[in-house]
Amino acid sequence: MKTVRSNTDRIIAFVMAGGQGARLQPLTAARSKPSVPFGSRYRIVDFVLSNLVNSQIQTIYLLVQYKSQSLIEHVRKAWTISPLLQNQYVTVVPPQQRYGEHWFQGTADAIHQNINLIEEHRPDLVVIFGADHIYRMDIRQMVDFHRESEADVTIAALPVPLKDAQGFGVIAAEANGRIHAFEEKPANPTPLAADPTQAFASMGNYVFDTEVLLKALRDSKDAGETDFGQHVLPRLLRTHRLFAYDFATNAIPRIQPYEDPVYWRDLGTIDAYFDAHQDVLGLEPVFNIFNPEWPIYSSNYQGPVARILGGEIRNSLLGAASVVHEGARITDSIIRRETVIEQDVVLENCVVMDYCRISRGTRLRNVIVDRHNLIEAGDAIGFDPEKDRLRFTVTPGGVTVIPAGRVSYFARDVDGSRRGGYGE
């Protein structure tokens, strides 16, 4: 019988941060999905890293692959934990090609290519998490469930609408969480017995007993298999104890009554990404990012605070060093750092990223403006989808996306020179 241990078990974490994010184009034209900005100061990857650090899991390997430079720079500047403590770090790991001349071929192959890191650390447990989602989670509670269930593998899971379940691993489990069936992205997902409109979906977050993981990785490598959902988990299900951890049971301190206590968003499309920004707005946001007992960490930006010279601002967030001029009207929008909003600009339901300048008289509605953009005076975007499609991407949900500018234009430099800003 296995021994239930405390939260001080030796644990290392692998974060799968190599996602290409094809459905988030053009936001992922020059960056990976985990490095896409979110909210007024974060990147998507900050949420999983904050969950790990807040859960006292601080030996973290971030596995990167596609268009990784932006993510590498962000981690370098934002995620130095403690240079003095040997086992507290976030380290970026690109494909090492230790076992062949190829990049990561799948989730299991990515871990197998770094199997030496597991062997060197000799941890009790290995946690493997994705980097593409917005949520809070105390991973120690999942670890406790894993121990108490005497599980070999534990998979975090939550109900999702049946119509969306084709994009997930779908789990069938007993009342105690013991998994008896697992289907990876099934064409016809099995519904929950208690609610036929939903399926129990894997969040792509796993806890493994180390020896089980090592053997499974070697067996899969020998069999030419590369993916956890398609290969490793179905194989282990025949011989080991796999359990589903119900994410709805995870309790985070200081969650407010108006929040969704089971908030988790897969930002797989531009429309999902755009809608998630509305969840952090309002007096009582569905997902309140401000929680002193479970902070979301990000870059240590050294610039000044926002400056409001005039105008009308309603239900919006302003990033550091942004400037709003007189006569501007901003509603239901998020403005990231070092962005200038000039006179007589109207923004409705917009996300404006870092280092942009929105010139005098501009009108934007339901628009995402990526970094380093100068929107010319008097432009109107988001009012005529057919006209917008001639210049930009327009999503099925009616969101217009302006891709990142090609040069490093810093909005606060009035003359447009490239003298630089305060941060990445």
CSV table of C-alpha atoms in Angstrom, one decimal:
chain,number,residue,atom,x,y,z
A,1,MET,CA,0.0,0.0,0.0
A,2,LYS,CA,1.2,3.5,-0.9
A,3,THR,CA,1.9,6.0,1.9
A,4,VAL,CA,0.0,9.3,1.8
A,5,ARG,CA,2.6,12.0,2.1
A,6,SER,CA,2.5,15.7,2.9
A,7,ASN,CA,2.8,18.6,0.5
A,8,THR,CA,6.5,18.5,0.9
A,9,ASP,CA,7.0,15.6,-1.5
A,10,ARG,CA,9.8,16.1,-3.9
A,11,ILE,CA,8.0,17.3,-7.1
A,12,ILE,CA,9.3,18.6,-10.4
A,13,ALA,CA,7.1,20.2,-13.0
A,14,PHE,CA,7.1,20.2,-16.8
A,15,VAL,CA,5.1,22.9,-18.5
A,16,MET,CA,4.2,22.2,-22.1
A,17,ALA,CA,4.7,25.6,-23.6
A,18,GLY,CA,5.4,24.8,-27.2
A,19,GLY,CA,2.0,25.4,-28.6
A,20,GLN,CA,1.8,26.8,-32.1
A,21,GLY,CA,-1.6,28.4,-31.6
A,22,ALA,CA,-2.6,28.3,-35.2
A,23,ARG,CA,-6.2,29.3,-34.5
A,24,LEU,CA,-5.0,32.4,-32.7
A,25,GLN,CA,-3.5,33.9,-35.9
A,26,PRO,CA,-2.4,36.6,-36.4
A,27,LEU,CA,-1.7,37.0,-32.6
A,28,THR,CA,0.7,34.0,-33.0
A,29,ALA,CA,2.3,35.1,-36.2
A,30,ALA,CA,5.6,35.8,-34.3
A,31,ARG,CA,5.0,34.3,-30.9
A,32,SER,CA,3.9,31.0,-29.4
A,33,LYS,CA,0.4,30.7,-27.8
A,34,PRO,CA,1.6,30.8,-24.2
A,35,SER,CA,3.4,34.1,-24.8
A,36,VAL,CA,0.3,35.9,-26.1
A,37,PRO,CA,-0.5,38.9,-23.8
A,38,PHE,CA,-3.6,38.6,-21.7
A,39,GLY,CA,-5.3,41.3,-19.6
A,40,SER,CA,-3.6,44.6,-18.8
A,41,ARG,CA,-0.1,43.1,-17.9
A,42,TYR,CA,0.1,39.3,-18.2
A,43,ARG,CA,1.0,36.6,-20.7
A,44,ILE,CA,-1.0,33.4,-20.9
A,45,VAL,CA,1.9,31.4,-19.5
A,46,ASP,CA,1.9,33.4,-16.3
A,47,PHE,CA,-1.2,31.6,-15.0
A,48,VAL,CA,0.1,28.1,-15.0
A,49,LEU,CA,3.5,29.3,-13.6
A,50,SER,CA,1.7,31.3,-10.8
A,51,ASN,CA,-0.3,28.2,-9.9
A,52,LEU,CA,2.8,26.1,-9.6
A,53,VAL,CA,4.7,28.6,-7.6
A,54,ASN,CA,1.7,29.4,-5.3
A,55,SER,CA,1.4,25.6,-4.8
A,56,GLN,CA,5.1,25.5,-3.6
A,57,ILE,CA,6.2,23.6,-6.7
A,58,GLN,CA,9.2,25.6,-7.8
A,59,THR,CA,11.4,23.3,-9.8
A,60,ILE,CA,9.9,24.0,-13.2
A,61,TYR,CA,11.0,23.2,-16.7
A,62,LEU,CA,9.2,25.1,-19.5
A,63,LEU,CA,9.3,23.1,-22.7
A,64,VAL,CA,9.3,25.5,-25.7
A,65,GLN,CA,9.3,24.9,-29.4
A,66,TYR,CA,7.5,27.1,-32.0
A,67,LYS,CA,8.4,30.8,-32.2
A,68,SER,CA,9.8,30.8,-28.7
A,69,GLN,CA,11.9,33.9,-28.5
A,70,SER,CA,9.2,36.1,-27.1
A,71,LEU,CA,8.4,33.5,-24.4
A,72,ILE,CA,12.1,33.0,-23.6
A,73,GLU,CA,12.6,36.8,-23.1
A,74,HIS,CA,9.5,37.0,-20.9
A,75,VAL,CA,10.6,34.2,-18.7
A,76,ARG,CA,14.1,35.6,-18.4
A,77,LYS,CA,12.8,39.0,-17.3
A,78,ALA,CA,9.8,37.9,-15.2
A,79,TRP,CA,10.4,34.5,-13.7
A,80,THR,CA,13.7,34.5,-11.7
A,81,ILE,CA,12.5,32.9,-8.5
A,82,SER,CA,15.6,32.6,-6.3
A,83,PRO,CA,19.2,32.4,-7.5
A,84,LEU,CA,20.3,31.3,-4.0
A,85,LEU,CA,18.1,28.2,-3.7
A,86,GLN,CA,19.1,25.4,-5.9
A,87,ASN,CA,15.7,23.8,-6.5
A,88,GLN,CA,13.7,27.0,-7.1
A,89,TYR,CA,13.7,28.1,-10.8
A,90,VAL,CA,11.9,28.3,-14.0
A,91,THR,CA,14.1,27.0,-16.8
A,92,VAL,CA,13.3,27.2,-20.5
A,93,VAL,CA,14.1,23.9,-22.3
A,94,PRO,CA,14.0,23.8,-26.1
A,95,PRO,CA,14.2,20.5,-28.0
A,96,GLN,CA,17.6,19.0,-27.2
A,97,GLN,CA,17.6,16.3,-29.9
A,98,ARG,CA,19.2,13.9,-27.5
A,99,TYR,CA,17.5,10.9,-29.1
A,100,GLY,CA,17.3,11.9,-32.8
A,101,GLU,CA,17.3,14.9,-35.1
A,102,HIS,CA,13.8,16.1,-34.6
A,103,TRP,CA,11.7,18.5,-32.6
A,104,PHE,CA,9.1,17.5,-30.0
A,105,GLN,CA,6.8,15.1,-31.8
A,106,GLY,CA,4.1,15.1,-29.2
A,107,THR,CA,3.5,15.6,-25.4
A,108,ALA,CA,5.0,12.3,-24.4
A,109,ASP,CA,7.9,12.7,-26.8
A,110,ALA,CA,8.7,16.1,-25.3
A,111,ILE,CA,9.0,14.6,-21.8
A,112,HIS,CA,11.0,11.6,-23.1
A,113,GLN,CA,13.5,13.9,-24.8
A,114,ASN,CA,14.1,15.4,-21.3
A,115,ILE,CA,13.9,12.1,-19.4
A,116,ASN,CA,17.4,12.8,-18.1
A,117,LEU,CA,16.1,15.7,-16.0
A,118,ILE,CA,13.7,13.3,-14.2
A,119,GLU,CA,16.5,10.8,-13.6
A,120,GLU,CA,18.8,13.5,-12.3
A,121,HIS,CA,16.3,14.9,-9.8
A,122,ARG,CA,14.8,11.6,-8.7
A,123,PRO,CA,11.5,13.2,-7.6
A,124,ASP,CA,8.6,11.4,-5.8
A,125,LEU,CA,6.2,12.9,-8.3
A,126,VAL,CA,6.2,14.6,-11.7
A,127,VAL,CA,3.5,17.0,-12.7
A,128,ILE,CA,2.9,17.8,-16.3
A,129,PHE,CA,0.8,20.9,-17.1
A,130,GLY,CA,-0.3,22.8,-20.2
A,131,ALA,CA,0.4,26.5,-20.7
A,132,ASP,CA,-2.6,27.6,-22.7
A,133,HIS,CA,-5.3,28.2,-20.2
A,134,ILE,CA,-6.5,30.9,-17.8
A,135,TYR,CA,-7.4,29.6,-14.3
A,136,ARG,CA,-6.4,29.3,-10.7
A,137,MET,CA,-5.6,26.0,-9.2
A,138,ASP,CA,-4.0,24.8,-5.9
A,139,ILE,CA,-2.0,21.8,-7.3
A,140,ARG,CA,-1.2,20.6,-3.8
A,141,GLN,CA,-4.9,19.6,-3.5
A,142,MET,CA,-4.6,17.5,-6.6
A,143,VAL,CA,-1.4,15.9,-5.3
A,144,ASP,CA,-3.2,15.1,-2.0
A,145,PHE,CA,-6.0,13.4,-4.0
A,146,HIS,CA,-3.4,11.5,-6.0
A,147,ARG,CA,-1.8,10.1,-2.8
A,148,GLU,CA,-5.1,9.4,-1.0
A,149,SER,CA,-6.4,7.5,-4.0
A,150,GLU,CA,-3.3,5.4,-4.3
A,151,ALA,CA,-3.2,6.5,-7.9
A,152,ASP,CA,-0.4,5.9,-10.4
A,153,VAL,CA,-1.6,8.7,-12.6
A,154,THR,CA,-4.1,11.5,-11.8
A,155,ILE,CA,-5.7,13.6,-14.5
A,156,ALA,CA,-7.4,17.0,-13.7
A,157,ALA,CA,-10.8,17.1,-15.3
A,158,LEU,CA,-14.0,19.2,-15.5
A,159,PRO,CA,-17.3,19.1,-17.3
A,160,VAL,CA,-17.5,20.8,-20.7
A,161,PRO,CA,-20.4,21.2,-23.1
A,162,LEU,CA,-20.8,18.1,-25.2
A,163,LYS,CA,-20.6,20.1,-28.4
A,164,ASP,CA,-17.1,21.2,-27.4
A,165,ALA,CA,-15.8,17.9,-26.0
A,166,GLN,CA,-14.4,16.7,-29.4
A,167,GLY,CA,-11.4,18.8,-28.8
A,168,PHE,CA,-10.5,17.2,-25.4
A,169,GLY,CA,-9.7,13.9,-23.9
A,170,VAL,CA,-13.0,12.6,-22.6
A,171,ILE,CA,-13.0,10.6,-19.3
A,172,ALA,CA,-15.5,8.0,-17.9
A,173,ALA,CA,-14.9,7.6,-14.2
A,174,GLU,CA,-16.5,5.9,-11.1
A,175,ALA,CA,-17.8,7.9,-8.2
A,176,ASN,CA,-14.4,7.8,-6.4
A,177,GLY,CA,-12.6,9.1,-9.6
A,178,ARG,CA,-11.2,5.8,-10.8
A,179,ILE,CA,-11.1,6.0,-14.6
A,180,HIS,CA,-12.4,3.1,-16.6
A,181,ALA,CA,-12.4,4.7,-20.1
A,182,PHE,CA,-10.5,7.4,-21.8
A,183,GLU,CA,-11.0,8.7,-25.4
A,184,GLU,CA,-8.8,11.3,-27.0
A,185,LYS,CA,-10.7,13.9,-29.0
A,186,PRO,CA,-13.6,11.4,-29.8
A,187,ALA,CA,-16.0,12.1,-32.7
A,188,ASN,CA,-18.9,11.2,-30.5
A,189,PRO,CA,-18.0,12.0,-26.9
A,190,THR,CA,-19.6,10.0,-24.1
A,191,PRO,CA,-21.9,12.3,-22.1
A,192,LEU,CA,-22.0,12.5,-18.3
A,193,ALA,CA,-24.7,10.2,-16.8
A,194,ALA,CA,-25.9,13.0,-14.6
A,195,ASP,CA,-26.0,15.6,-17.4
A,196,PRO,CA,-26.2,14.4,-21.0
A,197,THR,CA,-25.4,17.9,-22.3
A,198,GLN,CA,-21.8,17.7,-20.9
A,199,ALA,CA,-18.8,15.4,-21.0
A,200,PHE,CA,-16.0,15.0,-18.4
A,201,ALA,CA,-13.0,16.4,-20.1
A,202,SER,CA,-9.3,16.2,-19.4
A,203,MET,CA,-7.6,19.6,-18.7
A,204,GLY,CA,-4.3,18.2,-19.9
A,205,ASN,CA,-2.8,18.5,-16.4
A,206,TYR,CA,-1.3,15.3,-15.0
A,207,VAL,CA,0.3,14.0,-11.8
A,208,PHE,CA,2.6,10.9,-12.3
A,209,ASP,CA,4.3,8.6,-9.9
A,210,THR,CA,7.9,8.9,-11.2
A,211,GLU,CA,8.6,5.3,-11.8
A,212,VAL,CA,5.3,4.8,-13.6
A,213,LEU,CA,6.1,7.7,-15.8
A,214,LEU,CA,9.7,6.6,-16.6
A,215,LYS,CA,8.6,3.1,-17.7
A,216,ALA,CA,5.6,4.5,-19.7
A,217,LEU,CA,7.9,6.9,-21.6
A,218,ARG,CA,10.4,4.2,-22.4
A,219,ASP,CA,7.6,1.8,-23.5
A,220,SER,CA,6.0,4.4,-25.7
A,221,LYS,CA,9.4,5.3,-27.2
A,222,ASP,CA,10.0,1.7,-28.1
A,223,ALA,CA,6.5,1.5,-29.7
A,224,GLY,CA,7.0,4.7,-31.7
A,225,GLU,CA,4.2,6.5,-29.7
A,226,THR,CA,4.5,10.2,-29.0
A,227,ASP,CA,1.4,11.5,-27.2
A,228,PHE,CA,-0.1,11.2,-23.7
A,229,GLY,CA,-3.7,11.4,-24.7
A,230,GLN,CA,-3.6,9.2,-27.7
A,231,HIS,CA,-1.0,6.6,-26.6
A,232,VAL,CA,0.4,6.7,-23.0
A,233,LEU,CA,-2.8,7.1,-21.0
A,234,PRO,CA,-4.9,4.5,-22.9
A,235,ARG,CA,-2.0,2.0,-22.5
A,236,LEU,CA,-1.6,2.7,-18.8
A,237,LEU,CA,-5.3,2.4,-18.2
A,238,ARG,CA,-5.1,-1.4,-18.9
A,239,THR,CA,-2.4,-2.0,-16.3
A,240,HIS,CA,-2.4,0.9,-13.7
A,241,ARG,CA,-4.6,2.9,-11.4
A,242,LEU,CA,-5.7,6.1,-13.2
A,243,PHE,CA,-7.9,8.6,-11.4
A,244,ALA,CA,-9.7,11.8,-12.4
A,245,TYR,CA,-9.3,14.8,-10.1
A,246,ASP,CA,-12.5,16.9,-10.2
A,247,PHE,CA,-11.3,20.5,-10.7
A,248,ALA,CA,-14.6,21.7,-9.2
A,249,THR,CA,-13.4,20.5,-5.8
A,250,ASN,CA,-10.3,22.7,-5.9
A,251,ALA,CA,-10.6,25.6,-3.4
A,252,ILE,CA,-8.6,28.8,-3.7
A,253,PRO,CA,-8.6,31.3,-0.8
A,254,ARG,CA,-10.3,34.6,-1.1
A,255,ILE,CA,-12.5,33.7,-4.1
A,256,GLN,CA,-15.3,36.2,-4.0
A,257,PRO,CA,-19.0,35.1,-4.1
A,258,TYR,CA,-19.6,36.8,-7.5
A,259,GLU,CA,-16.7,34.9,-9.1
A,260,ASP,CA,-17.0,31.6,-11.0
A,261,PRO,CA,-15.3,29.2,-8.5
A,262,VAL,CA,-14.5,26.8,-11.3
A,263,TYR,CA,-13.2,29.3,-13.8
A,264,TRP,CA,-11.1,27.7,-16.6
A,265,ARG,CA,-10.9,29.0,-20.1
A,266,ASP,CA,-9.2,27.3,-23.1
A,267,LEU,CA,-8.1,30.2,-25.3
A,268,GLY,CA,-8.2,28.1,-28.4
A,269,THR,CA,-9.6,30.8,-30.7
A,270,ILE,CA,-9.5,34.5,-31.1
A,271,ASP,CA,-13.2,34.7,-30.1
A,272,ALA,CA,-12.5,32.7,-26.9
A,273,TYR,CA,-9.5,34.9,-26.2
A,274,PHE,CA,-11.5,38.1,-26.7
A,275,ASP,CA,-14.4,36.9,-24.6
A,276,ALA,CA,-12.1,35.9,-21.7
A,277,HIS,CA,-11.0,39.6,-21.4
A,278,GLN,CA,-14.6,40.5,-20.6
A,279,ASP,CA,-14.5,38.1,-17.7
A,280,VAL,CA,-11.9,40.2,-15.9
A,281,LEU,CA,-13.8,43.5,-16.2
A,282,GLY,CA,-16.6,45.0,-14.1
A,283,LEU,CA,-17.1,45.7,-10.4
A,284,GLU,CA,-17.8,42.0,-9.8
A,285,PRO,CA,-15.7,40.2,-12.5
A,286,VAL,CA,-16.3,36.5,-13.2
A,287,PHE,CA,-12.5,36.1,-12.8
A,288,ASN,CA,-11.0,38.6,-10.4
A,289,ILE,CA,-7.3,38.7,-11.1
A,290,PHE,CA,-6.7,40.7,-7.9
A,291,ASN,CA,-6.4,38.1,-5.2
A,292,PRO,CA,-3.6,38.8,-2.6
A,293,GLU,CA,-3.7,35.2,-1.3
A,294,TRP,CA,-3.3,33.7,-4.8
A,295,PRO,CA,-1.5,36.3,-6.9
A,296,ILE,CA,-0.8,36.0,-10.6
A,297,TYR,CA,2.8,37.0,-11.2
A,298,SER,CA,4.3,38.6,-14.3
A,299,SER,CA,7.1,40.9,-15.3
A,300,ASN,CA,8.6,43.4,-12.9
A,301,TYR,CA,7.9,46.4,-15.1
A,302,GLN,CA,9.9,49.5,-14.0
A,303,GLY,CA,8.0,52.2,-15.8
A,304,PRO,CA,5.6,54.9,-14.4
A,305,VAL,CA,1.9,54.5,-13.6
A,306,ALA,CA,-0.9,55.3,-16.1
A,307,ARG,CA,-1.6,59.0,-16.7
A,308,ILE,CA,-5.1,60.2,-17.2
A,309,LEU,CA,-5.3,63.8,-18.7
A,310,GLY,CA,-9.0,63.7,-19.3
A,311,GLY,CA,-11.7,61.9,-21.1
A,312,GLU,CA,-14.3,59.4,-20.1
A,313,ILE,CA,-13.3,55.9,-19.0
A,314,ARG,CA,-15.9,53.2,-18.0
A,315,ASN,CA,-15.3,49.6,-17.0
A,316,SER,CA,-11.8,49.4,-18.4
A,317,LEU,CA,-8.3,48.5,-17.3
A,318,LEU,CA,-5.2,50.6,-18.0
A,319,GLY,CA,-1.7,49.3,-18.0
A,320,ALA,CA,1.4,51.1,-16.6
A,321,ALA,CA,2.7,54.1,-18.4
A,322,SER,CA,-0.4,54.4,-20.6
A,323,VAL,CA,-1.6,57.9,-21.4
A,324,VAL,CA,-5.2,59.0,-22.0
A,325,HIS,CA,-5.8,62.4,-23.4
A,326,GLU,CA,-8.7,64.8,-23.0
A,327,GLY,CA,-11.8,64.0,-25.0
A,328,ALA,CA,-11.1,60.3,-25.3
A,329,ARG,CA,-13.9,57.8,-24.5
A,330,ILE,CA,-13.0,54.3,-23.4
A,331,THR,CA,-15.6,51.7,-22.6
A,332,ASP,CA,-15.3,47.9,-21.7
A,333,SER,CA,-11.7,47.9,-22.9
A,334,ILE,CA,-8.3,46.8,-21.8
A,335,ILE,CA,-5.3,49.1,-22.6
A,336,ARG,CA,-1.8,47.6,-22.0
A,337,ARG,CA,1.3,49.4,-21.0
A,338,GLU,CA,3.0,52.4,-22.8
A,339,THR,CA,0.0,52.9,-25.0
A,340,VAL,CA,-1.2,56.4,-25.9
A,341,ILE,CA,-4.9,57.3,-26.5
A,342,GLU,CA,-5.1,60.7,-28.2
A,343,GLN,CA,-7.8,63.3,-28.1
A,344,ASP,CA,-11.3,62.4,-29.4
A,345,VAL,CA,-10.6,58.7,-29.6
A,346,VAL,CA,-13.5,56.3,-29.0
A,347,LEU,CA,-12.8,52.7,-27.9
A,348,GLU,CA,-15.7,50.3,-27.3
A,349,ASN,CA,-15.0,46.7,-26.2
A,350,CYS,CA,-11.4,46.7,-27.4
A,351,VAL,CA,-8.0,45.1,-26.4
A,352,VAL,CA,-5.1,47.4,-27.2
A,353,MET,CA,-1.7,45.9,-26.5
A,354,ASP,CA,1.6,47.4,-25.5
A,355,TYR,CA,3.4,50.3,-27.3
A,356,CYS,CA,0.5,51.4,-29.4
A,357,ARG,CA,-0.6,54.9,-30.3
A,358,ILE,CA,-4.3,55.4,-31.2
A,359,SER,CA,-4.3,58.7,-33.0
A,360,ARG,CA,-6.8,61.6,-32.7
A,361,GLY,CA,-10.4,61.0,-33.8
A,362,THR,CA,-10.0,57.2,-34.2
A,363,ARG,CA,-13.1,55.0,-33.7
A,364,LEU,CA,-12.6,51.3,-32.7
A,365,ARG,CA,-15.2,48.8,-31.8
A,366,ASN,CA,-14.7,45.0,-31.0
A,367,VAL,CA,-11.0,45.3,-32.0
A,368,ILE,CA,-7.8,43.7,-30.9
A,369,VAL,CA,-4.8,45.9,-31.6
A,370,ASP,CA,-1.5,43.9,-31.3
A,371,ARG,CA,1.8,45.5,-30.2
A,372,HIS,CA,3.7,48.3,-31.8
A,373,ASN,CA,0.9,49.7,-33.9
A,374,LEU,CA,0.2,53.3,-34.9
A,375,ILE,CA,-3.5,53.7,-35.8
A,376,GLU,CA,-3.8,56.7,-38.1
A,377,ALA,CA,-5.9,59.7,-37.2
A,378,GLY,CA,-9.6,59.4,-38.0
A,379,ASP,CA,-9.5,55.7,-38.8
A,380,ALA,CA,-12.7,53.7,-38.1
A,381,ILE,CA,-12.3,49.9,-37.5
A,382,GLY,CA,-14.9,47.4,-36.3
A,383,PHE,CA,-18.0,48.9,-37.9
A,384,ASP,CA,-17.9,47.4,-41.4
A,385,PRO,CA,-16.8,43.7,-41.4
A,386,GLU,CA,-16.5,43.5,-45.2
A,387,LYS,CA,-14.3,46.6,-45.3
A,388,ASP,CA,-12.2,45.4,-42.4
A,389,ARG,CA,-11.5,42.1,-44.1
A,390,LEU,CA,-9.7,43.9,-46.9
A,391,ARG,CA,-7.0,44.9,-44.3
A,392,PHE,CA,-7.3,42.7,-41.3
A,393,THR,CA,-8.5,39.4,-39.8
A,394,VAL,CA,-12.2,39.3,-38.8
A,395,THR,CA,-13.3,36.4,-36.7
A,396,PRO,CA,-16.7,34.5,-36.9
A,397,GLY,CA,-17.7,36.3,-33.7
A,398,GLY,CA,-17.1,39.7,-35.4
A,399,VAL,CA,-13.8,40.6,-33.7
A,400,THR,CA,-11.3,42.6,-35.9
A,401,VAL,CA,-7.6,41.8,-35.3
A,402,ILE,CA,-4.9,44.2,-36.2
A,403,PRO,CA,-1.6,42.3,-36.3
A,404,ALA,CA,1.6,43.4,-34.6
A,405,GLY,CA,3.5,46.2,-36.2
A,406,ARG,CA,6.7,45.3,-38.0
A,407,VAL,CA,9.0,47.7,-36.2
A,408,SER,CA,9.5,48.5,-32.5
A,409,TYR,CA,7.4,51.7,-32.4
A,410,PHE,CA,7.2,53.0,-28.9
A,411,ALA,CA,4.0,55.0,-28.6
A,412,ARG,CA,5.2,57.5,-25.9
A,413,ASP,CA,7.9,58.9,-28.3
A,414,VAL,CA,5.8,61.6,-29.9
A,415,ASP,CA,8.1,61.9,-32.9
A,416,GLY,CA,8.0,58.1,-33.6
A,417,SER,CA,11.7,57.5,-33.0
A,418,ARG,CA,12.8,54.1,-31.7
A,419,ARG,CA,14.5,55.1,-28.5
A,420,GLY,CA,13.0,52.2,-26.5
A,421,GLY,CA,10.7,51.7,-23.6
A,422,TYR,CA,10.9,50.4,-20.0
A,423,GLY,CA,10.5,46.7,-20.7
A,424,GLU,CA,9.9,44.0,-23.2
